[in-house]
mmCIF file of C-alpha atoms in Angstrom:
data_model
loop_
_atom_site.group_PDB
_atom_site.id
_atom_site.type_symbol
_atom_site.label_atom_id
_atom_site.label_comp_id
_atom_site.label_asym_id
_atom_site.label_seq_id
_atom_site.Cartn_x
_atom_site.Cartn_y
_atom_site.Cartn_z
ATOM 1 C CA MET A 164 -31.489 130.446 -34.291
ATOM 2 C CA THR A 165 -34.529 129.837 -36.455
ATOM 3 C CA SER A 166 -36.549 132.586 -38.029
ATOM 4 C CA GLY A 167 -39.667 130.511 -38.597
ATOM 5 C CA ASN A 168 -39.324 131.362 -42.289
ATOM 6 C CA PRO A 169 -38.090 128.309 -44.211
ATOM 7 C CA VAL A 170 -36.831 130.408 -47.131
ATOM 8 C CA GLN A 171 -34.773 132.643 -44.858
ATOM 9 C CA GLU A 172 -33.495 129.599 -42.993
ATOM 10 C CA ARG A 173 -32.336 128.054 -46.283
ATOM 11 C CA LEU A 174 -30.620 131.305 -47.315
ATOM 12 C CA ASP A 175 -28.880 131.467 -43.937
ATOM 13 C CA GLU A 176 -27.819 127.818 -44.228
ATOM 14 C CA LEU A 177 -26.305 128.387 -47.676
ATOM 15 C CA ASP A 178 -24.525 131.517 -46.489
ATOM 16 C CA GLU A 179 -23.068 129.649 -43.512
ATOM 17 C CA ARG A 180 -22.063 126.677 -45.695
ATOM 18 C CA GLU A 181 -20.210 128.958 -48.099
ATOM 19 C CA ALA A 182 -18.439 130.812 -45.283
ATOM 20 C CA LEU A 183 -17.367 127.576 -43.595
ATOM 21 C CA ALA A 184 -16.098 126.062 -46.837
ATOM 22 C CA ARG A 185 -14.089 129.214 -47.611
ATOM 23 C CA ARG A 186 -12.526 129.167 -44.115
ATOM 24 C CA LEU A 187 -11.635 125.496 -44.522
ATOM 25 C CA LEU A 188 -10.222 126.223 -47.972
ATOM 26 C CA GLU A 189 -7.918 128.911 -46.574
ATOM 27 C CA ARG A 190 -6.755 126.678 -43.716
ATOM 28 C CA THR A 191 -6.120 123.774 -46.074
ATOM 29 C CA LEU A 192 -4.121 125.946 -48.465
ATOM 30 C CA ARG A 193 -1.978 127.154 -45.560
ATOM 31 C CA LEU A 194 -1.437 123.526 -44.530
ATOM 32 C CA ALA A 195 -0.495 122.550 -48.093
ATOM 33 C CA ASP A 196 2.021 125.402 -48.173
ATOM 34 C CA ARG A 197 3.610 124.220 -44.904
ATOM 35 C CA ILE A 198 3.747 120.618 -46.117
ATOM 36 C CA HIS A 199 5.318 121.724 -49.394
ATOM 37 C CA GLY A 200 7.806 123.871 -47.467
ATOM 38 C CA HIS A 201 9.018 120.715 -45.699
ATOM 39 C CA GLN A 202 9.684 119.070 -49.076
ATOM 40 C CA ARG A 203 6.762 116.688 -48.652
ATOM 41 C CA ASP A 204 3.975 115.809 -51.064
ATOM 42 C CA SER A 205 1.215 118.380 -50.660
ATOM 43 C CA THR A 206 -1.043 116.773 -53.287
ATOM 44 C CA PRO A 207 -3.564 115.301 -50.791
ATOM 45 C CA ALA A 208 -3.976 118.684 -49.074
ATOM 46 C CA LEU A 209 -4.427 120.389 -52.443
ATOM 47 C CA HIS A 210 -7.112 117.849 -53.422
ATOM 48 C CA LEU A 211 -8.894 118.582 -50.151
ATOM 49 C CA ALA A 212 -8.622 122.324 -50.829
ATOM 50 C CA LEU A 213 -10.185 121.780 -54.250
ATOM 51 C CA ARG A 214 -13.131 119.997 -52.620
ATOM 52 C CA PHE A 215 -13.641 122.888 -50.200
ATOM 53 C CA HIS A 216 -13.449 125.328 -53.113
ATOM 54 C CA ARG A 217 -16.117 123.388 -55.005
ATOM 55 C CA ARG A 218 -18.320 123.212 -51.898
ATOM 56 C CA ALA A 219 -18.048 126.976 -51.385
ATOM 57 C CA GLU A 220 -18.731 127.710 -55.046
ATOM 58 C CA GLY A 221 -21.718 125.362 -55.060
ATOM 59 C CA ALA A 222 -23.255 127.012 -52.012
ATOM 60 C CA ALA A 223 -22.603 130.489 -53.447
ATOM 61 C CA ALA A 224 -24.190 129.522 -56.779
ATOM 62 C CA GLU A 225 -27.238 128.006 -55.078
ATOM 63 C CA LEU A 226 -27.580 131.084 -52.888
ATOM 64 C CA ASP A 227 -27.383 133.385 -55.933
ATOM 65 C CA ASP A 228 -29.900 131.258 -57.850
ATOM 66 C CA THR A 229 -32.301 131.205 -54.923
ATOM 67 C CA ILE A 230 -32.117 134.976 -54.458
ATOM 68 C CA ALA A 231 -32.580 135.565 -58.206
ATOM 69 C CA HIS A 232 -35.596 133.245 -58.208
ATOM 70 C CA LEU A 233 -37.123 135.063 -55.239
ATOM 71 C CA GLU A 234 -36.541 138.441 -56.865
ATOM 72 C CA ARG A 235 -38.108 137.319 -60.153
ATOM 73 C CA ASN A 236 -41.157 135.880 -58.431
ATOM 74 C CA ASN A 237 -41.580 138.728 -55.958
ATOM 75 C CA GLY A 238 -42.735 140.990 -58.782
ATOM 76 C CA ARG A 239 -45.671 138.757 -59.672
#
C-alpha cells in the first residue's frame, strides 16, 4: 500500500526492513542453537545471524535519524 507521501513510504519501508531482519535474526539464532545441539559447527549460522542483526540495527538507526531530522526541520 502506498500513501502517496514519499517520506512516509520511506519510513514504512525502514520499519518493515527492521522488523523482517529481526524476525530472520531470531529464526537464525534458533537454527544455530539446534545445529549446536547436534554437535555440529554452528559458526555459519551465527555469521548469518550477525548479518541480520547489523541489517536490523542499520534500518533502526536510519529510521531514528530520519525521524529526528523531520522533527528538527518541522519547527522551521
